[in-house]
Short mmCIF file of C-alpha atoms and ligand atoms in Angstrom, two decimals:
data_model
loop_
_atom_site.label_atom_id
_atom_site.label_comp_id
_atom_site.label_asym_id
_atom_site.label_seq_id
_atom_site.Cartn_x
_atom_site.Cartn_y
_atom_site.Cartn_z
CA MET P 1 49.82 28.03 -40.86
CA TYR P 2 50.11 29.39 -37.32
CA ASN P 3 52.72 30.93 -34.99
CA VAL P 4 52.66 28.77 -31.84
CA ALA P 5 54.21 29.37 -28.41
CA ILE P 6 54.82 26.96 -25.61
CA VAL P 7 55.13 28.44 -22.18
CA GLY P 8 56.63 26.01 -19.76
CA SER P 9 58.32 24.29 -22.72
CA THR P 10 61.03 22.64 -20.57
CA GLY P 11 58.55 20.95 -18.25
CA ASN P 12 56.92 17.55 -18.36
CA VAL P 13 53.73 18.78 -20.19
CA GLY P 14 55.70 21.37 -22.21
CA ARG P 15 57.94 18.63 -23.82
CA LYS P 16 54.74 16.54 -24.45
CA PHE P 17 53.18 19.61 -26.31
CA LEU P 18 56.26 19.48 -28.76
CA GLU P 19 55.92 15.70 -29.15
CA ILE P 20 52.21 15.84 -29.89
CA LEU P 21 52.42 18.88 -32.23
CA GLU P 22 55.01 16.96 -34.28
CA GLU P 23 53.04 13.73 -34.27
CA ARG P 24 49.76 15.32 -35.38
CA ASN P 25 51.64 17.54 -37.96
CA PHE P 26 50.04 20.57 -36.52
CA PRO P 27 50.09 23.50 -39.05
CA ILE P 28 52.97 25.49 -37.56
CA LYS P 29 54.70 28.45 -39.29
CA ASN P 30 57.01 29.30 -36.40
CA ILE P 31 57.33 27.75 -32.96
CA TYR P 32 58.44 29.77 -29.98
CA LEU P 33 59.59 28.22 -26.69
CA PHE P 34 59.34 29.94 -23.34
CA ALA P 35 60.31 28.97 -19.81
CA SER P 36 61.54 30.85 -16.70
CA LYS P 37 64.84 32.65 -16.49
CA ARG P 38 66.34 29.45 -15.08
CA SER P 39 66.29 27.57 -18.46
CA ALA P 40 66.33 30.45 -20.89
CA GLY P 41 69.30 29.93 -23.25
CA SER P 42 68.85 26.26 -23.45
CA TYR P 43 67.63 24.42 -26.54
CA LEU P 44 64.94 21.91 -27.18
CA LYS P 45 64.41 19.73 -30.25
CA PHE P 46 61.36 19.97 -32.56
CA LYS P 47 61.02 18.18 -35.94
CA GLY P 48 64.74 17.45 -35.78
CA GLN P 49 65.80 21.01 -35.26
CA GLU P 50 67.05 22.83 -32.15
CA TYR P 51 64.97 25.79 -30.85
CA LEU P 52 66.14 28.35 -28.25
CA VAL P 53 64.26 28.60 -24.99
CA GLU P 54 63.55 32.19 -24.07
CA GLU P 55 62.57 33.82 -20.72
CA THR P 56 58.78 34.58 -20.51
CA CYS P 57 58.52 38.40 -20.38
CA GLU P 58 56.70 41.10 -22.36
CA ASP P 59 59.79 41.90 -24.31
CA THR P 60 60.23 38.37 -25.65
CA ILE P 61 56.53 38.07 -26.42
CA LYS P 62 55.55 41.29 -28.10
CA ASN P 63 57.00 41.14 -31.68
CA LYS P 64 56.23 37.54 -32.49
CA LYS P 65 52.68 37.72 -33.76
CA ILE P 66 51.79 34.56 -31.79
CA ASP P 67 48.46 32.97 -32.76
CA ILE P 68 48.25 30.16 -30.28
CA ALA P 69 50.04 29.97 -26.87
CA LEU P 70 49.97 26.57 -25.04
CA PHE P 71 50.70 27.21 -21.35
CA SER P 72 51.87 24.65 -18.74
CA ALA P 73 53.99 26.66 -16.36
CA GLY P 74 51.92 26.77 -13.14
CA GLY P 75 49.11 29.00 -12.02
CA ASP P 76 51.04 32.12 -11.19
CA THR P 77 52.73 32.21 -14.59
CA SER P 78 49.32 31.77 -16.25
CA LEU P 79 47.71 34.49 -14.16
CA LYS P 80 50.43 36.94 -15.03
CA PHE P 81 51.21 36.08 -18.66
CA ALA P 82 47.95 34.80 -20.24
CA PRO P 83 46.51 38.30 -20.41
CA ILE P 84 49.76 39.62 -21.91
CA PHE P 85 49.86 36.92 -24.63
CA SER P 86 46.23 37.61 -25.28
CA SER P 87 46.72 41.32 -25.52
CA TYR P 88 49.21 40.73 -28.32
CA GLY P 89 46.66 38.67 -30.26
CA ALA P 90 47.29 35.13 -29.16
CA VAL P 91 44.61 32.68 -28.01
CA VAL P 92 46.00 31.09 -24.87
CA ILE P 93 45.16 27.46 -23.98
CA ASP P 94 46.04 27.11 -20.35
CA ASN P 95 46.88 23.86 -18.52
CA SER P 96 46.93 25.42 -14.97
CA SER P 97 43.91 25.73 -12.73
CA ALA P 98 44.25 29.58 -12.64
CA TRP P 99 41.53 30.44 -15.15
CA ARG P 100 39.27 27.32 -15.11
CA MET P 101 36.44 28.57 -12.97
CA ASN P 102 36.36 32.02 -14.35
CA LYS P 103 32.87 32.43 -15.97
CA ASP P 104 34.30 34.15 -19.07
CA VAL P 105 36.82 31.30 -19.71
CA PRO P 106 35.67 28.18 -21.57
CA LEU P 107 36.72 24.87 -19.95
CA VAL P 108 36.77 22.28 -22.57
CA VAL P 109 37.20 18.58 -23.43
CA PRO P 110 36.84 18.64 -27.18
CA GLU P 111 34.78 15.31 -27.44
CA VAL P 112 32.46 16.68 -24.70
CA ASN P 113 31.71 20.36 -25.00
CA PRO P 114 33.51 21.82 -28.06
CA GLU P 115 30.75 24.40 -28.73
CA ASP P 116 31.84 26.23 -25.54
CA LEU P 117 34.97 27.35 -27.43
CA LYS P 118 32.96 29.51 -29.71
CA ASN P 119 32.66 32.48 -27.45
CA HIS P 120 36.12 32.50 -25.96
CA ASN P 121 37.72 35.92 -25.00
CA GLY P 122 41.34 34.99 -25.74
CA ILE P 123 41.86 32.53 -22.80
CA ILE P 124 40.73 28.94 -22.82
CA ALA P 125 41.31 26.57 -19.89
CA ASN P 126 42.22 22.90 -20.18
CA PRO P 127 40.54 21.01 -17.34
CA ASN P 128 42.34 19.14 -14.55
CA CYS P 129 43.82 15.80 -15.76
CA SER P 130 41.51 13.68 -13.54
CA THR P 131 38.51 15.54 -14.73
CA ILE P 132 39.22 15.26 -18.39
CA GLN P 133 39.32 11.49 -18.47
CA ALA P 134 36.17 11.15 -16.37
CA MET P 135 34.20 13.47 -18.72
CA VAL P 136 34.47 11.28 -21.83
CA PRO P 137 32.31 8.28 -20.45
CA LEU P 138 30.19 10.52 -18.15
CA LYS P 139 28.99 12.76 -20.94
CA ALA P 140 27.65 9.71 -22.83
CA LEU P 141 25.88 8.57 -19.68
CA LEU P 142 24.51 12.03 -18.99
CA ASP P 143 23.08 12.35 -22.47
CA ASN P 144 21.46 8.90 -22.50
CA TYR P 145 20.43 8.25 -18.90
CA GLY P 146 20.89 11.41 -16.85
CA ILE P 147 23.11 11.34 -13.81
CA LYS P 148 22.06 11.73 -10.17
CA ARG P 149 25.33 11.31 -8.27
CA ILE P 150 29.02 10.63 -8.98
CA VAL P 151 31.61 9.19 -6.57
CA TYR P 152 35.19 9.62 -7.83
CA SER P 153 38.20 7.76 -6.29
CA THR P 154 41.43 8.37 -8.11
CA TYR P 155 44.83 6.69 -8.29
CA GLN P 156 47.06 9.44 -9.76
CA ALA P 157 50.56 9.04 -11.25
CA VAL P 158 53.52 11.04 -10.04
CA SER P 159 54.15 12.55 -13.57
CA GLY P 160 51.09 14.73 -12.78
CA ALA P 161 53.16 16.55 -10.22
CA GLY P 162 55.78 17.54 -12.85
CA MET P 163 59.43 16.68 -13.15
CA GLN P 164 59.94 16.84 -9.31
CA GLY P 165 57.08 14.43 -8.82
CA ILE P 166 58.84 11.81 -10.99
CA LYS P 167 62.12 12.49 -9.25
CA ASP P 168 60.56 12.00 -5.84
CA LEU P 169 59.39 8.44 -6.86
CA GLU P 170 62.87 7.67 -8.34
CA ASP P 171 64.64 9.03 -5.19
CA GLY P 172 62.22 7.28 -2.81
CA LEU P 173 63.22 3.89 -4.49
CA LYS P 174 66.80 4.74 -3.54
CA GLY P 175 65.88 5.66 0.07
CA LEU P 176 66.29 9.47 -0.45
CA GLU P 177 63.92 12.00 1.08
CA PRO P 178 61.10 13.51 -1.08
CA LYS P 179 61.12 17.10 -2.18
CA LYS P 180 57.71 17.57 -3.80
CA PHE P 181 55.43 15.33 -1.76
CA PRO P 182 55.04 15.58 2.04
CA TYR P 183 55.94 11.88 2.49
CA GLN P 184 57.74 9.21 0.61
CA ILE P 185 55.77 8.21 -2.48
CA ALA P 186 57.64 4.91 -3.25
CA GLY P 187 55.74 2.08 -1.71
CA ASN P 188 53.02 4.48 -0.49
CA CYS P 189 49.64 6.11 -1.23
CA LEU P 190 49.05 9.69 -0.28
CA PRO P 191 45.45 10.83 0.03
CA HIS P 192 46.62 14.35 -0.56
CA ILE P 193 46.86 16.12 -3.93
CA ASP P 194 47.22 19.84 -3.95
CA VAL P 195 46.42 21.80 -0.74
CA PHE P 196 43.85 21.04 1.89
CA LEU P 197 40.87 23.36 2.10
CA GLU P 198 38.60 24.48 5.00
CA ASN P 199 35.96 21.87 4.15
CA GLY P 200 38.47 19.01 4.68
CA TYR P 201 38.70 18.28 0.89
CA THR P 202 41.82 18.84 -1.13
CA LYS P 203 41.86 21.39 -3.85
CA GLU P 204 42.27 18.52 -6.45
CA GLU P 205 39.02 17.00 -5.16
CA MET P 206 37.16 20.25 -5.38
CA LYS P 207 38.58 20.88 -8.87
CA MET P 208 37.08 17.51 -10.00
CA ILE P 209 33.67 18.38 -8.43
CA GLU P 210 33.52 22.04 -9.69
CA GLU P 211 35.01 21.36 -13.15
CA THR P 212 32.72 18.36 -13.82
CA ARG P 213 29.64 20.58 -13.14
CA LYS P 214 31.03 23.35 -15.50
CA ILE P 215 31.98 21.11 -18.40
CA LEU P 216 28.69 19.03 -18.21
CA HIS P 217 26.62 22.31 -17.67
CA SER P 218 24.98 20.64 -14.62
CA ASN P 219 25.43 22.94 -11.62
CA ASP P 220 23.40 20.88 -9.17
CA LEU P 221 25.01 17.52 -9.94
CA LYS P 222 25.80 15.69 -6.59
CA ILE P 223 29.51 14.70 -6.70
CA THR P 224 32.10 13.63 -4.14
CA ALA P 225 35.70 12.77 -4.70
CA THR P 226 38.85 11.34 -2.93
CA THR P 227 42.02 11.87 -4.93
CA VAL P 228 45.14 9.79 -4.14
CA ARG P 229 48.80 9.97 -5.39
CA VAL P 230 50.09 6.48 -5.96
CA PRO P 231 53.62 5.25 -6.85
CA VAL P 232 52.90 4.92 -10.59
CA LEU P 233 55.08 6.87 -13.04
CA ASN P 234 52.44 7.76 -15.63
CA SER P 235 48.67 7.47 -16.28
CA HIS P 236 45.84 8.18 -13.84
CA SER P 237 43.32 5.41 -12.99
CA GLU P 238 39.93 6.23 -11.54
CA SER P 239 37.15 4.26 -9.96
CA ILE P 240 33.85 6.11 -10.85
CA ASN P 241 30.68 5.09 -9.18
CA VAL P 242 27.71 6.68 -10.91
CA GLU P 243 24.03 6.72 -10.09
CA LEU P 244 21.92 7.22 -13.23
CA ASN P 245 18.49 8.70 -13.40
CA SER P 246 16.95 5.94 -15.47
CA PRO P 247 17.26 2.09 -15.52
CA PHE P 248 19.79 0.57 -17.97
CA GLU P 249 20.95 -2.72 -19.39
CA LEU P 250 24.61 -3.31 -19.04
CA GLU P 251 24.96 -4.40 -22.59
CA ASP P 252 23.48 -1.05 -23.74
CA ILE P 253 26.23 0.67 -21.73
CA PHE P 254 28.90 -1.26 -23.51
CA LYS P 255 27.30 -0.44 -26.90
CA LEU P 256 27.12 3.21 -25.93
CA PHE P 257 30.80 3.41 -24.81
CA GLU P 258 31.83 1.52 -27.92
CA LYS P 259 30.63 4.29 -30.10
CA THR P 260 31.65 7.13 -27.88
CA GLU P 261 34.39 9.28 -29.54
CA GLY P 262 37.74 9.29 -27.71
CA LEU P 263 36.80 6.23 -25.52
CA THR P 264 38.13 2.63 -25.86
CA VAL P 265 36.33 -0.13 -24.08
CA TYR P 266 38.82 -2.62 -22.73
CA ASP P 267 36.82 -5.08 -20.71
CA ASN P 268 36.85 -8.83 -21.06
CA LEU P 269 37.05 -10.61 -17.62
CA ASN P 270 37.52 -14.07 -19.25
CA GLU P 271 40.73 -12.74 -20.98
CA LEU P 272 41.74 -10.64 -17.93
CA LYS P 273 41.26 -7.54 -19.97
CA TYR P 274 40.97 -4.30 -18.07
CA PRO P 275 42.87 -1.04 -18.51
CA THR P 276 45.96 -0.46 -16.46
CA ALA P 277 48.32 2.57 -16.25
CA LEU P 278 51.08 0.67 -18.03
CA ASN P 279 48.83 -0.43 -20.86
CA VAL P 280 47.37 2.97 -21.44
CA SER P 281 50.55 5.14 -21.22
CA GLY P 282 51.26 6.57 -24.63
CA LYS P 283 47.67 6.14 -25.84
CA ASP P 284 45.42 8.99 -26.90
CA ASP P 285 42.06 7.53 -25.91
CA VAL P 286 40.49 7.29 -22.53
CA TYR P 287 40.13 3.59 -21.61
CA VAL P 288 37.20 2.12 -19.68
CA GLY P 289 36.80 -1.38 -18.16
CA ARG P 290 35.36 -3.20 -15.16
CA ILE P 291 32.02 -1.96 -16.36
CA ARG P 292 29.55 -3.48 -13.88
CA ARG P 293 26.31 -2.84 -11.99
CA ASP P 294 26.49 -1.37 -8.50
CA PHE P 295 24.05 -3.81 -6.76
CA SER P 296 23.73 -1.49 -3.70
CA LEU P 297 21.44 1.02 -5.38
CA ASP P 298 18.99 1.42 -8.17
CA ASN P 299 20.57 2.41 -11.45
CA GLY P 300 24.07 2.17 -10.05
CA LEU P 301 27.22 1.64 -12.28
CA ASN P 302 30.88 1.18 -11.62
CA LEU P 303 33.61 2.01 -14.10
CA TRP P 304 37.44 1.80 -14.02
CA VAL P 305 38.73 4.72 -16.19
CA VAL P 306 42.37 5.09 -17.18
CA ALA P 307 44.10 7.66 -19.35
CA ASP P 308 47.58 9.00 -19.99
CA ASN P 309 47.47 12.06 -17.78
CA ILE P 310 50.24 13.84 -19.74
CA ARG P 311 48.61 13.21 -23.09
CA LYS P 312 44.86 13.23 -22.87
CA GLY P 313 44.96 14.73 -19.34
CA ALA P 314 47.08 17.65 -20.47
CA ALA P 315 49.00 18.22 -23.71
CA LEU P 316 46.88 16.29 -26.06
CA ASN P 317 43.60 17.81 -24.86
CA ALA P 318 45.07 21.32 -25.30
CA VAL P 319 46.29 20.55 -28.81
CA GLN P 320 42.88 19.09 -29.67
CA ILE P 321 41.25 22.33 -28.47
CA ALA P 322 43.59 24.22 -30.77
CA GLU P 323 42.55 21.94 -33.66
CA VAL P 324 38.85 22.58 -33.00
CA LEU P 325 39.54 26.34 -32.94
CA ILE P 326 41.29 26.15 -36.38
CA LYS P 327 38.75 23.80 -37.92
CA ASN P 328 35.82 26.12 -36.96
CA GLU P 329 37.66 29.32 -37.62
CA TRP P 330 37.14 30.33 -33.94
CA LEU P 331 40.75 31.52 -33.26
P1 A2P V 1 62.00 26.18 -15.99
O1 A2P V 1 62.55 24.91 -16.67
O2 A2P V 1 62.71 27.40 -16.40
O3 A2P V 1 61.90 26.00 -14.50
P2 A2P V 1 57.13 20.98 -14.49
O4 A2P V 1 55.81 21.19 -13.85
O5 A2P V 1 57.23 19.71 -15.29
O6 A2P V 1 58.22 21.04 -13.52
O7 A2P V 1 57.34 22.23 -15.51
C1 A2P V 1 57.05 23.49 -15.20
C2 A2P V 1 57.47 24.41 -16.32
O8 A2P V 1 57.03 25.79 -16.03
C3 A2P V 1 58.92 24.49 -16.65
O9 A2P V 1 59.08 24.67 -18.18
C4 A2P V 1 59.31 25.74 -16.06
O10 A2P V 1 60.54 26.33 -16.63
C5 A2P V 1 58.16 26.67 -16.17
N1 A2P V 1 58.09 27.75 -15.34
C6 A2P V 1 58.14 27.71 -13.95
N2 A2P V 1 58.09 28.92 -13.40
C7 A2P V 1 58.04 29.80 -14.48
C8 A2P V 1 57.90 31.24 -14.66
N3 A2P V 1 57.90 32.00 -13.55
N4 A2P V 1 57.85 31.77 -15.87
C9 A2P V 1 57.85 30.90 -16.94
N5 A2P V 1 57.94 29.65 -16.92
C10 A2P V 1 58.03 29.09 -15.70
#
C-alpha cells in the first residue's frame, strides 16, 4: 500500500486522477490532496470520504512520506515542486510539459515503452495528450513495417485546456467573451494550441513531433503536425497520415491493430462504425477507425484515432505508469 499525493487535485485532470484511482482500486494507504493557496481548505471526495485540499508548499509536503505524486498543476508548479517531492522520497509522475524533453526523465506510454521507466531518477513525464493516443497504433506500425513519415492533424477538445477551456465553450454558447482562448471557440475552430514559436509552429505541434521521436526512440523520424482546438467538450480526434517503410495489406493492418494492447478497432463502413469524440469519452482504450490506404503514395496509410484526452491522454496514462512501477518494483 502506498501514500499517494495529487498536486492540482481541484483541476480537471486532478479530479479524474481521484476517479481513476478509485475505479482501479489502486493500493492506497493515504491520499493527500494539494492545489494552490486559492483552493486550500476546500474538500474533495474520494471513496465516499471527504479529504482536505492543502496548499502545495514544502511544509505541507515534508512529513507525509509520499511514495507517488501525481501532478497536473501546470508547468511552473511542476518545475518548482517536482524536485521537492522527489527530494522527500516520492516518485513524481508529471502531466505538464515541463520535464518531458529532459534527457534524464522518462517519457512513457505504458503500452509502448514501459521499459524506459526502469531508470527513472524520481521524476517521470506523462506525454502530451495528443501524443499519447497516436503512439498506441504507431508503435505497432513501427515495429512491423517501419515508419518513414507522419502527418498529424488534430481536432482537440476544450477539456484539454482545463476548467477555463470548458467554461469558454459554455460561455461562448451564451454569447459571452472567451477568457482562455484568443477567440470564441463555440461554433469555431482555432488552429492555435499553446503558444506560437519562431518556426511558425505552435508549441503543441512541436510537442507532438519531439515527444513522438523520444517515445519511439526514433530521432530522425520525419513528422509534421497541425493542431486545432474544436468546440468539442471532451476527447481528442486525430487524422494520422503515415508513410510506412514496407508494403502492407490492409487486412494485415486490421489484424495487427486488433491484437494491439490498449487499442480498439472500430471500423465498419457498412454499419457507419467509426470512432467519435462522444462515443469514446469515458473509455480507457484508444480507438482507431477509417483505416484506409493513402493512394497518393507508396505504402501510405490513413487513420482516424480518437481517445478520451482526460483519461488515456492524461490521468489514466499516469496511473498506468504508477501501476507499472509497482508491478516491476521500480518505485
Ligand atoms: P486551484 O484550484 O487552487 O487553482 P485546471 O488546468 O483544470 O484549471 O487545473 C489546474 C490545477 O492546478 C488546479 O488544481 C489548480 O489549483 C492547480 N494549481 C494552479 N496553480 C498552482 C500552484 N501555483 N500551486 C499548486 N497548484 C496549482
